[in-house]
CSV table of C-alpha atoms in Angstrom, one decimal:
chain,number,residue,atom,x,y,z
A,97,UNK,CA,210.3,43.2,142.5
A,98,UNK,CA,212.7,41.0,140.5
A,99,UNK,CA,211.5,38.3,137.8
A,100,UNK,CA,213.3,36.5,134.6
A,101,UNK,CA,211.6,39.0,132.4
A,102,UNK,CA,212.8,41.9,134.0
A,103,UNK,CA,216.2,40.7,134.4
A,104,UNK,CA,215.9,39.6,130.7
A,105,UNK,CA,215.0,43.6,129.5
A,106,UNK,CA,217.5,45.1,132.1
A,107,UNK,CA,214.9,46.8,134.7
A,108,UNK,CA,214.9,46.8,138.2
A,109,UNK,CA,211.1,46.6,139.0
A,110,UNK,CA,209.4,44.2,136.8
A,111,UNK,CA,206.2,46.8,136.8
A,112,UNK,CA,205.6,47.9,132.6
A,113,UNK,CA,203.7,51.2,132.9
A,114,UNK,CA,201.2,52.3,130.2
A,115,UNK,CA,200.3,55.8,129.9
A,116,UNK,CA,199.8,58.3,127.1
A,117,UNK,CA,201.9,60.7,128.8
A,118,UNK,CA,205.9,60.8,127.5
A,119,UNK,CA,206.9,62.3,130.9
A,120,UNK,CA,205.3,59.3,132.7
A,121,UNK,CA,206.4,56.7,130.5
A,122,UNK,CA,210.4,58.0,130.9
A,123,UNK,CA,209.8,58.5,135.0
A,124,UNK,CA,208.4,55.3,134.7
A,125,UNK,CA,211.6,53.9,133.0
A,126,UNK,CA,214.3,56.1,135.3
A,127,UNK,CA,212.3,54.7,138.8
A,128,UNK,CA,213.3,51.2,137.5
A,129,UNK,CA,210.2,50.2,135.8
A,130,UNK,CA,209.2,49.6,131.9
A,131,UNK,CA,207.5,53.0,130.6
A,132,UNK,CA,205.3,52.0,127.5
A,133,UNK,CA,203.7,55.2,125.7
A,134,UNK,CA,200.1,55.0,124.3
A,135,UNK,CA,200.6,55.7,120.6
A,136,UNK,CA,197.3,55.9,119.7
A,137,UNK,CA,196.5,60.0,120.2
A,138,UNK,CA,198.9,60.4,117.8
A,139,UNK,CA,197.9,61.3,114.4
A,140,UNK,CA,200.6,63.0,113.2
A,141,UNK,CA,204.3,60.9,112.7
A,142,UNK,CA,206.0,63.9,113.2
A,143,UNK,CA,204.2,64.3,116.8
A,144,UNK,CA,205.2,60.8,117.6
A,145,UNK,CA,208.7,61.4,116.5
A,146,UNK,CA,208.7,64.9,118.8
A,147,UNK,CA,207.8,62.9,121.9
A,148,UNK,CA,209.9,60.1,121.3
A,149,UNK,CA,212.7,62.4,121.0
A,150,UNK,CA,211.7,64.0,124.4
A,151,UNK,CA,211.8,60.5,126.0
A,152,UNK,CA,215.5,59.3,124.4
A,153,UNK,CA,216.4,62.5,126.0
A,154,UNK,CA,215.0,61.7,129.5
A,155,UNK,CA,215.2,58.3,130.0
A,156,UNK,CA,218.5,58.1,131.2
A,157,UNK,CA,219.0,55.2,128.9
A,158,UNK,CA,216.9,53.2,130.2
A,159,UNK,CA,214.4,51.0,128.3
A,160,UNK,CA,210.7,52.2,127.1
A,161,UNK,CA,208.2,50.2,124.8
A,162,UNK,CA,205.4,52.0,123.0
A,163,UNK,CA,201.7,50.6,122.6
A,164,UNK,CA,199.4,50.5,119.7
A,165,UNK,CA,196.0,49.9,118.7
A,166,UNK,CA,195.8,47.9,115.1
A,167,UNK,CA,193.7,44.8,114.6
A,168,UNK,CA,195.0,41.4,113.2
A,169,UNK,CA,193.5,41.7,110.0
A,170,UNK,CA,194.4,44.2,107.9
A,171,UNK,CA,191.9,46.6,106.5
A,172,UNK,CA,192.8,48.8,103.5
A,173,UNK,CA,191.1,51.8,101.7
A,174,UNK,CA,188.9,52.8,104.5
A,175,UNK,CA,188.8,55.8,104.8
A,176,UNK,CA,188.0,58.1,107.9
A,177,UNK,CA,184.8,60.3,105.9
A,178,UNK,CA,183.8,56.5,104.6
A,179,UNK,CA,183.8,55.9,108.1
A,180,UNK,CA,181.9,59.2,109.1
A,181,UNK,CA,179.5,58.4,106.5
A,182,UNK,CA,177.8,55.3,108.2
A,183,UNK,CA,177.1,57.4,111.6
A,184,UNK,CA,173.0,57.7,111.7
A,185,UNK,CA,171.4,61.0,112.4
A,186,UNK,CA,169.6,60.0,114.9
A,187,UNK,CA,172.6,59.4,116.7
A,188,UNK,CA,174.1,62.4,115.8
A,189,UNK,CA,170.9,64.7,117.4
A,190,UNK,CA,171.3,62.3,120.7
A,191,UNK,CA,174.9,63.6,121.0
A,192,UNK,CA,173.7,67.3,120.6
A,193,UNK,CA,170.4,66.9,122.7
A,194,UNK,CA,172.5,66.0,125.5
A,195,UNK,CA,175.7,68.7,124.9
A,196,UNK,CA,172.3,71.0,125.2
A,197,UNK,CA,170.8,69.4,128.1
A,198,UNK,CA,174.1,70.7,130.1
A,199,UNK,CA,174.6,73.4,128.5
A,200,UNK,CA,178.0,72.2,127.2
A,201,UNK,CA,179.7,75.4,124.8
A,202,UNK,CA,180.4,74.8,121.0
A,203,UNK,CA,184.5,74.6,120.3
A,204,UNK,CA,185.4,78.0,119.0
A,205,UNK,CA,185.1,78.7,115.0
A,206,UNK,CA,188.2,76.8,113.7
A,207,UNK,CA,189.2,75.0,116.3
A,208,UNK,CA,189.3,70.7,115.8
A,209,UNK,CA,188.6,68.8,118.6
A,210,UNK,CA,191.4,67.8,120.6
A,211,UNK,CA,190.1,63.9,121.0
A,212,UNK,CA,190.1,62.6,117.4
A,213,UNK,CA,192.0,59.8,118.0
A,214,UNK,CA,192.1,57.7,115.0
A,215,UNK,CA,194.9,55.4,115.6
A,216,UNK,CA,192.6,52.4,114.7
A,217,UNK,CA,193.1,52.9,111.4
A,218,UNK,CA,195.6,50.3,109.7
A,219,UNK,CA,197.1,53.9,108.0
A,220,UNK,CA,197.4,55.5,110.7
A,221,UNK,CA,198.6,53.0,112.9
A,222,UNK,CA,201.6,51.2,110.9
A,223,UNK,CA,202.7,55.7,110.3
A,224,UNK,CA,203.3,55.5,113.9
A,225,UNK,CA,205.2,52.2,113.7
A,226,UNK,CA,207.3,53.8,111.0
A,227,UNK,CA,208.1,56.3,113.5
A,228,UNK,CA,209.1,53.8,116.2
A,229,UNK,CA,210.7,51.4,114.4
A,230,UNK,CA,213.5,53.9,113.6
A,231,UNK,CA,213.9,54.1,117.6
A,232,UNK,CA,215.5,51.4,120.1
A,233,UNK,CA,211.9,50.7,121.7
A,234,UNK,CA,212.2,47.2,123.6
A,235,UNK,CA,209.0,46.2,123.8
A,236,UNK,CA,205.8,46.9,121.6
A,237,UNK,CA,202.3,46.0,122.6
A,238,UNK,CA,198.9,45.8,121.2
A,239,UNK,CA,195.7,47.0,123.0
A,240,UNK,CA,193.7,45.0,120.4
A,241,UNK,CA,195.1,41.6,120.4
A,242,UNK,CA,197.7,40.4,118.0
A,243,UNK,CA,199.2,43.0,115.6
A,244,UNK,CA,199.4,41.6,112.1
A,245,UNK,CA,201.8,38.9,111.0
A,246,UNK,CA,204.1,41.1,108.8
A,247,UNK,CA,204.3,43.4,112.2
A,248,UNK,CA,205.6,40.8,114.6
A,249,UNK,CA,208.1,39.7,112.6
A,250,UNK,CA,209.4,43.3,111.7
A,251,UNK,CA,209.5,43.8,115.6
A,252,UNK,CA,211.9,40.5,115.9
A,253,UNK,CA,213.7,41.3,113.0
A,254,UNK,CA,215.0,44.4,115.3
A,255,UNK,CA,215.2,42.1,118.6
A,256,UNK,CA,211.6,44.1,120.1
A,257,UNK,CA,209.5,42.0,122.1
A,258,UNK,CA,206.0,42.0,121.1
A,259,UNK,CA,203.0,42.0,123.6
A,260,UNK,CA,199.4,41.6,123.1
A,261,UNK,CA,196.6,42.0,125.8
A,262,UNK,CA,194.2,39.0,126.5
A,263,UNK,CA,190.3,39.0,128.4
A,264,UNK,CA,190.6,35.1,128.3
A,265,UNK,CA,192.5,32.3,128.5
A,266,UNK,CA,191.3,31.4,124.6
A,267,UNK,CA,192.6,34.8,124.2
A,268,UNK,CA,196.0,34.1,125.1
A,269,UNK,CA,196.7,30.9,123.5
A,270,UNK,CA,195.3,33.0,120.0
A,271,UNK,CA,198.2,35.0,121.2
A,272,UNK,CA,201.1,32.4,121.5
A,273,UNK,CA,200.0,30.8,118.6
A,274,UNK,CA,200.8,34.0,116.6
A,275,UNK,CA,204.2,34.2,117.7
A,276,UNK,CA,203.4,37.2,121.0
A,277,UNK,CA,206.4,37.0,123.5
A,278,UNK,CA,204.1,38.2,126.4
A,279,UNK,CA,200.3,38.1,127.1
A,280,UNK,CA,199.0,40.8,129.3
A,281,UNK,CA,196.5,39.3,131.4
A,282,UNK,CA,194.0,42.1,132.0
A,283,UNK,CA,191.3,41.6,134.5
A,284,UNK,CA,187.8,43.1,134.6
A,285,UNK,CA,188.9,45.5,136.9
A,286,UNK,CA,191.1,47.1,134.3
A,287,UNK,CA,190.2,50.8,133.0
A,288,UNK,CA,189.6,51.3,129.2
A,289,UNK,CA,188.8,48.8,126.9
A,290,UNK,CA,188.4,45.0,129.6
A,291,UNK,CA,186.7,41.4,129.4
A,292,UNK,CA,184.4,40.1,132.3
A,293,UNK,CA,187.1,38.1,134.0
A,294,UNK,CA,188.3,39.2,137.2
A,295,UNK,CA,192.3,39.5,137.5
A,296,UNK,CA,192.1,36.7,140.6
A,297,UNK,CA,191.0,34.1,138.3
A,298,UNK,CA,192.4,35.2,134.7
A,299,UNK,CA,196.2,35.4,136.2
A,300,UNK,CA,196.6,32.2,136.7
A,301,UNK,CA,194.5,30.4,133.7
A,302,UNK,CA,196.6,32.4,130.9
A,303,UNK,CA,199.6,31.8,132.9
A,304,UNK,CA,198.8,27.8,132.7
A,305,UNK,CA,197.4,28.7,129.0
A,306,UNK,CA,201.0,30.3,127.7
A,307,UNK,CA,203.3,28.5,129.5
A,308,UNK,CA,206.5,29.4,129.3
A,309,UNK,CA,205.8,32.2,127.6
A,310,UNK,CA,206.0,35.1,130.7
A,311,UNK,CA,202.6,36.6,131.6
A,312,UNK,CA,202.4,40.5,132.9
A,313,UNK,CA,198.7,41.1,135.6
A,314,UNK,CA,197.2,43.9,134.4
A,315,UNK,CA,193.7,45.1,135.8
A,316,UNK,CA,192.7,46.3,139.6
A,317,UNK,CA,196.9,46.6,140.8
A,318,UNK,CA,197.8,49.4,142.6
A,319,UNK,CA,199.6,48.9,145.4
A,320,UNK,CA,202.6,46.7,146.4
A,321,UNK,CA,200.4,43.8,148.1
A,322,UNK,CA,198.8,43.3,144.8
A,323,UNK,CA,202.1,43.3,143.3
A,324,UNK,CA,203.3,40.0,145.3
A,325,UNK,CA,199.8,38.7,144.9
A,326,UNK,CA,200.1,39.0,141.1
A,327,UNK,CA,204.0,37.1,141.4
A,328,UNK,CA,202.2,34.7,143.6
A,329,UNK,CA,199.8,33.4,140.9
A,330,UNK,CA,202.6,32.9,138.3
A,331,UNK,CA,202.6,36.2,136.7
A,332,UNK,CA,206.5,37.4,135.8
A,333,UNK,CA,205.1,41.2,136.3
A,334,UNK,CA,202.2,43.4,136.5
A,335,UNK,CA,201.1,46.0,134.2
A,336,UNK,CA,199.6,49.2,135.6
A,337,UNK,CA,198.0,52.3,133.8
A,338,UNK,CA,195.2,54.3,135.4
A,339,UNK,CA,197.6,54.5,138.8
A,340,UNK,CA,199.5,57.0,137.0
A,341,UNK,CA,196.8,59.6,135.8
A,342,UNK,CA,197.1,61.1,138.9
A,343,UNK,CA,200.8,61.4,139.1
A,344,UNK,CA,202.6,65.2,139.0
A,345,UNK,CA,204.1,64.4,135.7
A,346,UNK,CA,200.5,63.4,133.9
A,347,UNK,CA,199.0,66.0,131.9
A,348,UNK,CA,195.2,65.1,132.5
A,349,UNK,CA,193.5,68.2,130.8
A,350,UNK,CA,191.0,69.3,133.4
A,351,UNK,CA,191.9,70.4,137.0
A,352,UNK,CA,188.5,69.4,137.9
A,353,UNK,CA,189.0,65.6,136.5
A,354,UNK,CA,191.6,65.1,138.4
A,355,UNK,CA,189.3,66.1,141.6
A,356,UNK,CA,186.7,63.5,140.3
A,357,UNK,CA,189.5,60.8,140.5
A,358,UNK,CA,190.4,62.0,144.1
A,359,UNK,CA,187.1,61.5,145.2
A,360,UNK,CA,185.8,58.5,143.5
A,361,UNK,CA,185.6,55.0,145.4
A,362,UNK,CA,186.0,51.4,143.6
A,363,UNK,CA,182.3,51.4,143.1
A,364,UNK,CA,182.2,54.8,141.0
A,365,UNK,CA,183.8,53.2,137.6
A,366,UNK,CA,181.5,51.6,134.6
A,367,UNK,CA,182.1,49.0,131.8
A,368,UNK,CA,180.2,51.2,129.1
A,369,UNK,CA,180.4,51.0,125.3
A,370,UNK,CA,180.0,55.1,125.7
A,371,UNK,CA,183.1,56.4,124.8
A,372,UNK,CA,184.8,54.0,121.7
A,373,UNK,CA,182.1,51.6,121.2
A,374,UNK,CA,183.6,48.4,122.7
A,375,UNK,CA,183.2,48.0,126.5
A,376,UNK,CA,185.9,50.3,128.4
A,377,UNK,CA,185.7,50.5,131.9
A,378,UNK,CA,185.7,54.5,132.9
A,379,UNK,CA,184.5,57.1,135.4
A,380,UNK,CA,180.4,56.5,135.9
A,381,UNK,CA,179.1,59.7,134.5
A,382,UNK,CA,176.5,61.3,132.8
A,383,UNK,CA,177.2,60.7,129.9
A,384,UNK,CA,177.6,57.3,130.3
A,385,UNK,CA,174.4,56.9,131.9
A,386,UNK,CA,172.4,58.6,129.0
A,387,UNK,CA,174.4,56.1,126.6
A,388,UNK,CA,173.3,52.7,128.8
A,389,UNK,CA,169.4,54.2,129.0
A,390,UNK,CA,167.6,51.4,127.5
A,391,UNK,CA,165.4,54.3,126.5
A,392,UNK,CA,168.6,55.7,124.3
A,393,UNK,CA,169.9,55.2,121.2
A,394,UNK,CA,172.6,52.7,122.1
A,395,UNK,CA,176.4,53.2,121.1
A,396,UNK,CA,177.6,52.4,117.6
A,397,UNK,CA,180.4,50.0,117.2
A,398,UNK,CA,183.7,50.7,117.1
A,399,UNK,CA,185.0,53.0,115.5
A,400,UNK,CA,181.5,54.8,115.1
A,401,UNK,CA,180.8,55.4,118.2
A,402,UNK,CA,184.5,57.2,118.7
A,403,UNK,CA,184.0,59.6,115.9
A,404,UNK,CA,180.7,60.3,117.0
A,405,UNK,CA,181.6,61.7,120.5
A,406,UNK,CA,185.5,63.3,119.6
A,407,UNK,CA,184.2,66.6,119.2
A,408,UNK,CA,181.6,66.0,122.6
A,409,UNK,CA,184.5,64.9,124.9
A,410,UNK,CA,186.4,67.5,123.7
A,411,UNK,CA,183.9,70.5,124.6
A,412,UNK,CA,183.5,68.6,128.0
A,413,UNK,CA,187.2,68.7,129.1
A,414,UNK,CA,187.9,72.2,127.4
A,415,UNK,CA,184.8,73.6,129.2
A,416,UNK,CA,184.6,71.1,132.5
A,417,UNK,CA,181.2,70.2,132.4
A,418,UNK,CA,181.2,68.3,135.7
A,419,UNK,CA,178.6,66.3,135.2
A,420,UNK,CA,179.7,64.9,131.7
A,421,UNK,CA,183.4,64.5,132.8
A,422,UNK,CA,184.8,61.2,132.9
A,423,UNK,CA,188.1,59.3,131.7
A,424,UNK,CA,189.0,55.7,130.6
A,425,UNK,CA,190.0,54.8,134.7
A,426,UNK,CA,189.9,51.0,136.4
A,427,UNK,CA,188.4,50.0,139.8
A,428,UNK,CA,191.9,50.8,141.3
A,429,UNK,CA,190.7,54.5,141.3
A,430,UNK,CA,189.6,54.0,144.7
A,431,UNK,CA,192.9,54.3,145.7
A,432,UNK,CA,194.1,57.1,143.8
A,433,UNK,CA,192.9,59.9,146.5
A,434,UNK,CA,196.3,61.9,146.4
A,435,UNK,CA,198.9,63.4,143.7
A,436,UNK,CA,202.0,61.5,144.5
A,437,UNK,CA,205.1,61.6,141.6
A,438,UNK,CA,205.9,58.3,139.8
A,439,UNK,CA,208.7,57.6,141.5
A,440,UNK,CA,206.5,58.4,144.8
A,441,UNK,CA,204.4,55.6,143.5
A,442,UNK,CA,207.2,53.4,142.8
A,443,UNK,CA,208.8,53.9,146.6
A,444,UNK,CA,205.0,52.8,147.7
A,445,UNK,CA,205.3,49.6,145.5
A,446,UNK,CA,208.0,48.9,146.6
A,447,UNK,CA,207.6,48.8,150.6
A,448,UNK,CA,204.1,47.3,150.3
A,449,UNK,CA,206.0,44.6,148.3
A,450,UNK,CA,208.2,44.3,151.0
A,451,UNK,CA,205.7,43.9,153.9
A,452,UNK,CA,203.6,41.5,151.5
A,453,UNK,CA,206.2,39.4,151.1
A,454,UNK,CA,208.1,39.1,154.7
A,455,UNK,CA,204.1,38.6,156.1
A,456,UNK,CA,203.6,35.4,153.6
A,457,UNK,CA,207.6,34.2,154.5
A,458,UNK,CA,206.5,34.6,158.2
A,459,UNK,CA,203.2,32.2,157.3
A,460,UNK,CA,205.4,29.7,155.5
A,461,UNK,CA,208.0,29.9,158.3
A,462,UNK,CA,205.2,29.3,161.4
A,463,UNK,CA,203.7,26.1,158.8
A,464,UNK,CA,207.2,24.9,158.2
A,465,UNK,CA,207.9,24.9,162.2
A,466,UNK,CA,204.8,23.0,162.6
């Protein structure tokens, strides 16, 4: 699963893995593919720093990228209580009437909440790049388009390509004109945060959009048929992220999540503005259900509506409230029914690439005789 991009960042696989998990991302790296770590969760530079320490250490030497959430335009002197301030308190009683409605614990006295991600935030996010910039990451890439001017060319200054993620093919030409090296293409069938075009169709318009600038599928790719489906519509590699939640070296903080996963189908995923605000396809739940009632309150934007639920999702996970238990997870989760290590994953890429490709050189071969 060879392309000019891979060969260009020295990887076997051209498959770029996204997970918030360091021990996935270097597994990811050491089975041949690009591990890319989720720096959002991280608060804390020095926690960044620790993990990225623990990766350098187990990668084998291979290459790694890490991925941010920042947006284009810079926003200064916003704090996270001026933030906190402009939550309504109507919507703050719908969030306890429904902890209540399941019975759902309160955190113990002192303990924070486990899921107060605020790596939005223009502070918080250029701290972690701070971090990473003092490490030889090869590729860094932006969940929320374009990273700021002044941060592209700080990544080239230091020879790091620089990847954005695009819903559109208006999207990815935003992208190329802001100097990105490589446009994810993510398709509706993505988990967390996805547009309303499916992968089939996107590939191939940002590919024409960009050209030649290389093109990763991202969205609804799990297996190795999807893989040489993805190369076949002009894509130089695919970019995969819930197939890994399932994997022995993820740390998914609920046994009984990881059971919801194995059982769900393709049809048991949501695009719901429930969990950050902007639509993020995730596990159908109760909780997303109460927050798409036309009857409810409606989500806040992001960031509000994040904020709002950190200290929810947290009792949910710590306590397992089944019916409230849900992760950011893409259609693909249909086929995640067993715990398999990464490279287990990468051995089943790999031979269903195989058999993709040998059937479609068999079809060419028969029209070529004829």
């Amino acid at each position: 699963m060879q392309t000019e991009l891979s060969n260009n960042l020295g990887v076997e696989h051209a498959v770029f893995g996204f997970t918030p998990f360091p021990a996935v991302a270097a597994a990811i790296s050491r089975a041949g593919g690009f591990g890319v770590l989720g720096a959002v969760r991280y608060t804390a530079p020095d926690d960044l720093k620790r993990d990225l320490d623990w990766i350098e250490a187990h990668v084998d030497g291979k290459p790694y990228g890490l991925d941010v959430v920042m947006p284009a335009k810079k926003v200064e002197g916003v704090t996270e209580a001026d933030v906190e301030a402009m939550i309504p308190e109507g919507h703050r009683q719908f969030v306890k009437d429904t902890l209540a409605k399941y019975g759902v614990p309160e955190l113990a006295e002192g303990e924070a909440s486990g899921w107060r991600i605020t790596g939005w935030m223009e502070q918080v996010a250029r701290t972690q790049l701070d971090v990473a910039f003092d490490y030889p990451i090869k590729l860094l890439a932006n969940a929320l388009g374009s990273p700021p001017a002044d941060v592209i060319d700080r990544a080239h200054e230091q020879d790091i390509l620089v990847a954005a993620l695009a819903g559109s093919a208006r999207h990815a030409r935003k992208h190329a004109d802001a100097g990105i090296d490589i446009v994810v293409a993510q398709g509706y069938e993505a988990g967390g945060h996805t547009g309303e075009i499916a992968s089939m169709v996107l590939t191939p318009e940002v590919v024409d959009a960009v050209d030649p600038l290389p093109v990763l599928a991202a969205g609804g790719i799990g297996s190795g048929q999807q893989v040489a489906a993805a190369l076949a519509l002009g894509a130089q590699g695919v970019w995969l992220g819930s197939i890994w939640l399932t994997t022995t070296e993820a740390e998914l903080p609920s046994p009984r999540l990881i059971e919801k996963l194995f059982a769900a189908g393709s049809g048991d995923t949501v695009r719901s503005r429930a969990l950050t605000g902007k639509p993020a396809r995730q596990l159908r739940t109760e909780w997303t259900d109460a927050w798409d009632d036309p009857n409810g309150p409606g989500a806040l934007p992001m960031p509000l509506q994040a904020l709002l639920c950190a200290d929810a999702v947290s009792r949910v996970q710590k306590y397992e409230v089944e019916p409230l238990l849900g992760t950011p997870v893409g259609q693909i989760v249909g086929r995640m029914n067993s715990e398999r290590s990464v490279q287990q994953v990468f051995d089943d890429l790999t031979r269903g690439f195989e058999k993709a490709v040998d059937r479609v050189n068999r079809i060419a071969g028969r029209s070529a005789e004829q």
